[in-house]
Tab-separated table of C-alpha atoms in Angstrom:
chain	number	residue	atom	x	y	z
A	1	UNK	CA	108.887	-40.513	130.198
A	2	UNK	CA	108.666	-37.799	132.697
A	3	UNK	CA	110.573	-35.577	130.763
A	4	UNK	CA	112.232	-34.735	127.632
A	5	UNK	CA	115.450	-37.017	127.253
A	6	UNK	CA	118.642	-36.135	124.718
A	7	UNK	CA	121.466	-38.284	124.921
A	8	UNK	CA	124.543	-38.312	124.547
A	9	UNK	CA	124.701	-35.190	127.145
A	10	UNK	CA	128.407	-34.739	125.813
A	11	UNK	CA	129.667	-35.829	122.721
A	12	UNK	CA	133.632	-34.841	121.656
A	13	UNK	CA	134.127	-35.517	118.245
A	14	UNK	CA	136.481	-34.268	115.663
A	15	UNK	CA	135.913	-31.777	112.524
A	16	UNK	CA	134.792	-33.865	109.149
A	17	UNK	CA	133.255	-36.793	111.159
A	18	UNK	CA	129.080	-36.602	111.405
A	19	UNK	CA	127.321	-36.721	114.428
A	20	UNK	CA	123.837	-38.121	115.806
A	21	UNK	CA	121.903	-36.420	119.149
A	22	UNK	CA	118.858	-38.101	119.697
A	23	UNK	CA	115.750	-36.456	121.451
A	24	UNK	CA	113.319	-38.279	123.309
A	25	UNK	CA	110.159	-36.148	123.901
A	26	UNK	CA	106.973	-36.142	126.612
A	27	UNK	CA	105.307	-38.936	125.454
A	28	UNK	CA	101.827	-37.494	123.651
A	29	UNK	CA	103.295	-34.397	122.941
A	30	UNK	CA	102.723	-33.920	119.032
A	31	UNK	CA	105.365	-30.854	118.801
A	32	UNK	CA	109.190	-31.124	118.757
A	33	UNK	CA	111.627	-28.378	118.843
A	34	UNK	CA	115.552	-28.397	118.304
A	35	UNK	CA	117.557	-25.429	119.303
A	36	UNK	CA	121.413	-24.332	119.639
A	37	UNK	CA	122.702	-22.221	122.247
A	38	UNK	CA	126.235	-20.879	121.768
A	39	UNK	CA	128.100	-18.604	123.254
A	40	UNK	CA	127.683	-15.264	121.663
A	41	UNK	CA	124.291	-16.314	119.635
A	42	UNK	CA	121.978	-16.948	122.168
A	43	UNK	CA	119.359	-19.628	121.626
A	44	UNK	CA	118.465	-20.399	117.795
A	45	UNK	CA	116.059	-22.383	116.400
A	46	UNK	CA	117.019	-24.907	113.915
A	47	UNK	CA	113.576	-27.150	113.428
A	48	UNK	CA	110.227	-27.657	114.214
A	49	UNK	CA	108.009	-31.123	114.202
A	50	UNK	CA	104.226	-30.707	114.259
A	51	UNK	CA	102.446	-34.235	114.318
A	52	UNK	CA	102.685	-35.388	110.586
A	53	UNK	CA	103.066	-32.176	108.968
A	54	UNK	CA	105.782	-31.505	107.107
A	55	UNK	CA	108.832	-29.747	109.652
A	56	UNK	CA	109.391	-25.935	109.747
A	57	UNK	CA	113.636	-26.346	109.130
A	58	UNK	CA	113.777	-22.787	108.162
A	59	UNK	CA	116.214	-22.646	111.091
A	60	UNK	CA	119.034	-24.783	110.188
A	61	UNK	CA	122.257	-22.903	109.343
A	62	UNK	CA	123.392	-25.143	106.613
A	63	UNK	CA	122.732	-28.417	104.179
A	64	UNK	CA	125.014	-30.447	106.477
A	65	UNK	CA	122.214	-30.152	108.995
A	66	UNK	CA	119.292	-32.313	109.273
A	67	UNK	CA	116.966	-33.994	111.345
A	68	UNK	CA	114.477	-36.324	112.067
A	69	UNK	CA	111.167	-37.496	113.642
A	70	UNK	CA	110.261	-41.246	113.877
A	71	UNK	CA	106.095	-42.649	114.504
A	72	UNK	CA	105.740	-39.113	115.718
A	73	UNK	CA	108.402	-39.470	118.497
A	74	UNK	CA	112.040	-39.720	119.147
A	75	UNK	CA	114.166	-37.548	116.851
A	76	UNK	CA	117.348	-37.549	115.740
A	77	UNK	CA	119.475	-34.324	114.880
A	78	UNK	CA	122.424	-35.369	112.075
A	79	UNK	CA	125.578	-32.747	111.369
A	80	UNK	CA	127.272	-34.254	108.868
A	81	UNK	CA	131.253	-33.257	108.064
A	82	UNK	CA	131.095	-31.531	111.641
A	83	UNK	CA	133.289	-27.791	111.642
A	84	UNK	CA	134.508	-26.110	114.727
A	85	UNK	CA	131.601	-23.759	114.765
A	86	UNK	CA	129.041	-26.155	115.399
A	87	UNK	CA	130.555	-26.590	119.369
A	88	UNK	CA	127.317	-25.705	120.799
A	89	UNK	CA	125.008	-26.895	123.751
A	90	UNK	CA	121.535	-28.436	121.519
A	91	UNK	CA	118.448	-28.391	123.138
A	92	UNK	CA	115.296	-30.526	122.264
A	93	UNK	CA	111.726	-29.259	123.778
A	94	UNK	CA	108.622	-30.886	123.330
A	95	UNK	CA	105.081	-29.327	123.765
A	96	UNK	CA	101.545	-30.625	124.040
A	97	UNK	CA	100.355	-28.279	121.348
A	98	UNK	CA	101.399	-26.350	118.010
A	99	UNK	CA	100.153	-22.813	120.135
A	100	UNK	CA	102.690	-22.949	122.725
A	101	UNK	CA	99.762	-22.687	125.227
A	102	UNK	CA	100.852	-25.016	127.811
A	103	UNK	CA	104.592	-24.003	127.016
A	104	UNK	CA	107.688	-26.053	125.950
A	105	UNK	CA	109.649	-28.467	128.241
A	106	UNK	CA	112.908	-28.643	127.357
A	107	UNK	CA	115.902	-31.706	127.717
A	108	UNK	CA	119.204	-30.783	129.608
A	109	UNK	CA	120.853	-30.870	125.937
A	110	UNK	CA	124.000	-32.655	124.559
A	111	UNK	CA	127.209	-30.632	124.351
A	112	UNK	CA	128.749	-30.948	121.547
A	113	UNK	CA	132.463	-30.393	120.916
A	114	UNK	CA	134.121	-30.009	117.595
A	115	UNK	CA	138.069	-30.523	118.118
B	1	UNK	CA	111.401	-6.329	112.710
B	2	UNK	CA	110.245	-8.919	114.848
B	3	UNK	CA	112.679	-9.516	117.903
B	4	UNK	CA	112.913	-9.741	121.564
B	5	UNK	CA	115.299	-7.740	123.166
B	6	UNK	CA	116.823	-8.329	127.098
B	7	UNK	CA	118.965	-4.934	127.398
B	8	UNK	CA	120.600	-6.261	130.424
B	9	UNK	CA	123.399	-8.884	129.684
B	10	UNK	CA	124.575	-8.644	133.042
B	11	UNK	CA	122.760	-8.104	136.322
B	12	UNK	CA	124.640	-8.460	139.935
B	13	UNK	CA	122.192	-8.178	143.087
B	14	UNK	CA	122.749	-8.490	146.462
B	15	UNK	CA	120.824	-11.863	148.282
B	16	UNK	CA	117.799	-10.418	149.713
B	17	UNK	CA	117.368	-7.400	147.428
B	18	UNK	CA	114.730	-7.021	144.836
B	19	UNK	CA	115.147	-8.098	141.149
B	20	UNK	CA	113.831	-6.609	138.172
B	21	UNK	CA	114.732	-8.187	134.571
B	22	UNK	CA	113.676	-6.161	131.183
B	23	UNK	CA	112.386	-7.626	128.280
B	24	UNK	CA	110.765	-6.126	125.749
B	25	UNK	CA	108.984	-7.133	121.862
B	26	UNK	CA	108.342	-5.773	118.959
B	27	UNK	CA	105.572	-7.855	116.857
B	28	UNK	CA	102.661	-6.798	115.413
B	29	UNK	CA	100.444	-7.988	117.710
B	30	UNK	CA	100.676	-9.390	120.611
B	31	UNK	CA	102.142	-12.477	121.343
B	32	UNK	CA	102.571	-15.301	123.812
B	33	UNK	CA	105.080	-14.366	126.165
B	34	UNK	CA	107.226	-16.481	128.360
B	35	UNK	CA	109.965	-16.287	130.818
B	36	UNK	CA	112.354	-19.342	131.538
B	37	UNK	CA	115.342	-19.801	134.094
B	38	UNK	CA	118.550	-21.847	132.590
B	39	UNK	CA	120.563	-22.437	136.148
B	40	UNK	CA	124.450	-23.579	135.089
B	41	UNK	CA	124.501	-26.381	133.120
B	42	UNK	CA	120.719	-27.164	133.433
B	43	UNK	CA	118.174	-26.863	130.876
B	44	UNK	CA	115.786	-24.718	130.401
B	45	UNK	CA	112.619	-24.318	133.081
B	46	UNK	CA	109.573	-22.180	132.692
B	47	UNK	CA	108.898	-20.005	135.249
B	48	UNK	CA	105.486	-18.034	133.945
B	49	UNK	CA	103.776	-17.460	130.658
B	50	UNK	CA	101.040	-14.695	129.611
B	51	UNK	CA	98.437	-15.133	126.746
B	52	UNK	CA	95.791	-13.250	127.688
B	53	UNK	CA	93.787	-11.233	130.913
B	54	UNK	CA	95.218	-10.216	133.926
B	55	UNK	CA	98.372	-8.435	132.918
B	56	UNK	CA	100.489	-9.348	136.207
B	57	UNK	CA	101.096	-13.201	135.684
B	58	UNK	CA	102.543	-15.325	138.909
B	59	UNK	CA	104.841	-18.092	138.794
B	60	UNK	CA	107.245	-20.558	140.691
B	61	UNK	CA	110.174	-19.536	142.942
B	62	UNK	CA	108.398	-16.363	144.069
B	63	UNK	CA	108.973	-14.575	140.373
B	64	UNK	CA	106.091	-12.980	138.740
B	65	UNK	CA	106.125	-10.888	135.741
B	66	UNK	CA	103.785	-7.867	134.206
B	67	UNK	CA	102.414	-7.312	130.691
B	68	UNK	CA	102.189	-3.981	129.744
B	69	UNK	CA	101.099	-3.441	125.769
B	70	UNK	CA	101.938	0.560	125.891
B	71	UNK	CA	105.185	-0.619	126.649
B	72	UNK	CA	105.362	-3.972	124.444
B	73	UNK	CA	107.070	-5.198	127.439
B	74	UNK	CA	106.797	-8.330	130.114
B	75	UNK	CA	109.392	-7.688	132.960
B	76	UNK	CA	110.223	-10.068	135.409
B	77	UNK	CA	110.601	-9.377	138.933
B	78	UNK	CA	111.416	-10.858	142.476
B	79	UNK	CA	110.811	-9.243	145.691
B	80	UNK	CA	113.436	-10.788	147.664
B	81	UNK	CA	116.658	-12.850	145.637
B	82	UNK	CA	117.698	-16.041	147.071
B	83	UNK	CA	121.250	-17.077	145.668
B	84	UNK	CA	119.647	-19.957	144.254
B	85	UNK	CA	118.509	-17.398	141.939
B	86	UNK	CA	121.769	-16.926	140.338
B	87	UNK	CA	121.096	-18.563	136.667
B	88	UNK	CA	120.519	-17.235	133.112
B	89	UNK	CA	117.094	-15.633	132.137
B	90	UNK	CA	115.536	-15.679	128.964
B	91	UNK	CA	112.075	-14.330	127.410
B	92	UNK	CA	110.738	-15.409	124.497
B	93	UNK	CA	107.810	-15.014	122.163
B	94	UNK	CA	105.636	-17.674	119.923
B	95	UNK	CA	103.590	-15.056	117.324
B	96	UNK	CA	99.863	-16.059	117.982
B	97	UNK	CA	99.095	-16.526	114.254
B	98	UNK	CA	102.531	-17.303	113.170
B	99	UNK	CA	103.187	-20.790	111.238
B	100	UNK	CA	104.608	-23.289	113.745
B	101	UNK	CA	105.015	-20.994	116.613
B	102	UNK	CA	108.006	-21.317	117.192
B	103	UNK	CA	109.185	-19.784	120.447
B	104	UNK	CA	112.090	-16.826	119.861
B	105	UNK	CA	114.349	-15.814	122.728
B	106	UNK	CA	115.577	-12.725	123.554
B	107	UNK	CA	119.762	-13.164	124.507
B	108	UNK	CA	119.682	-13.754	127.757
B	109	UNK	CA	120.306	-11.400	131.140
B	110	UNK	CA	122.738	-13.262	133.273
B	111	UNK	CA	122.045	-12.436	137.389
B	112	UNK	CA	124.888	-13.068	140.007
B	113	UNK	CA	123.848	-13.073	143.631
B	114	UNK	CA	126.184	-11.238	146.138
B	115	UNK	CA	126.420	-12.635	149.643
C-alpha cells in the first residue's frame, strides 16, 4: 500500500485478556519496527525485523510480549494477560533499508486501552 | 551513555514568530540524525534527516535544521510559525555502525501556537 497500515486504531480490552495489533508495512520494505509511546516514557522501542534475520526484541518490556513477521511482511504484535500499564499508543514503521538512510515511515498506531 | 536529549518539554510561540527546538546526542560517533513532527493524534512524519555534508539540512513545511559536531547537536528551526505547526517534535538517532539501527528518540518538545 501507500503507507504503513496498523489496525485496529483503538482497541479497549480488559486486564488478563491478550491482544493482537497487526502492522501492515510499505510493500518492499525489508525492515519493520514496533514502538510504544506512553505518556511519561516517550517513544520506546520494543522490536526490530530485518528481512530474514533473526529480530532485534531487546526492546520488549516483558515475556508476555511478542511479535511477529509473516513472508517478510505483515506483523503481528501479541500482549498476552494484558495489565493496566500496557495502555499505550503502538506504532509500526517500516523502512526500505537496515541503515535508516531513506528514514522510517510510520502507521497512525492502535491505541490500546487496558480497563 | 548513549541518549538523545530535547531539554524543552514545553515550547509556546506566538503565530508568525520564529521557532527554535534543541536537541542534542551523545554517541560516540556520529550518527544519523532525524527530526519528525507527531500533530495530535497523527503518526509520526519526517520532516528532515542528516547523514553526512552540508551541515544545514532543509526540509518540508519551511523547517530546516543544523548539524553542528562541536556541539553534538541538530536543532530545528522555523523562520516564521504557522499554527498548523502546533504538534509534538521528536529527534532521534540510528548509530551508523550499530546492530539493527534502530532509531532512538529523544522525549519530545511539545510547541503551542498563540494567536
Amino acid at each position: 500500500g501507500a503507507g504503513v497500515s496498523q489496525s485496529p486504531s483503538n482497541k479497549v480490552t480488559e486486564k488478563g485478556k491478550d491482544v493482537e495489533l497487526r502492522c501492515d508495512p510499505i510493500s518492499g520494505h525489508t525492515a519493520l519496527y514496533w514502538y510504544r509511546q506512553s505518556l511519561g516514557q516517550g517513544l520506546e522501542f520494543l522490536i526490530y525485523f530485518q528481512g530474514n534475520s533473526a529480530p532485534d526484541k531487546s526492546g520488549l518490556p516483558s515475556d508476555r510480549f511478542s511479535a511477529e513477521r509473516t513472508g517478510g511482511s505483515v506483523s503481528t504484535l501479541t500482549i498476552q494477560r494484558t495489565q493496566q500499564e500496557d495502555s499505550a499508543v503502538y506504532l509500526c514503521a517500516s523502512s526500505k533499508d537496515r541503515g535508516g538512510v531513506y528514514g522510517y515511515t510510520f502507521g497512525s498506531g492502535t491505541r490500546l486501552t487496558v480497563v | 551513555a548513549q541518549s538523545v536529549t530535547q531539554p524543552d518539554i514545553h515550547i509556546t510561540v506566538s503565530e508568525g514568530a520564529s521557532l527554535e527546538l534543541r536537541c542534542n546526542y551523545s554517541y560516540g560517533a556520529t550518527p544519523y540524525l532525524f527530526w519528525y513532527v507527531q500533530s495530535p493524534g497523527q503518526g509520526l512524519q519526517l520532516l528532515l534527516k542528516y547523514f553526512s555534508g552540508d551541515t544545514l539540512v532543509q526540509g518540508i513545511k519551511g523547517f530546516e535544521a543544523e548539524f553542528k559536531r562541536s556541539q553534538s547537536s541538530f536543532n530545528l528551526r522555523k523562520p516564521s510559525v504557522h499554527w498548523s505547526d502546533a504538534a509534538e517534535y521528536f529527534c532521534a538517532v540510528v548509530p551508523i555502525k550499530a546492530a539493527g539501527n534502530k532509531l532512538t528518540f529523544g522525549g519530545g518538545t511539545r510547541v503551542l501556537v498563540k494567536p
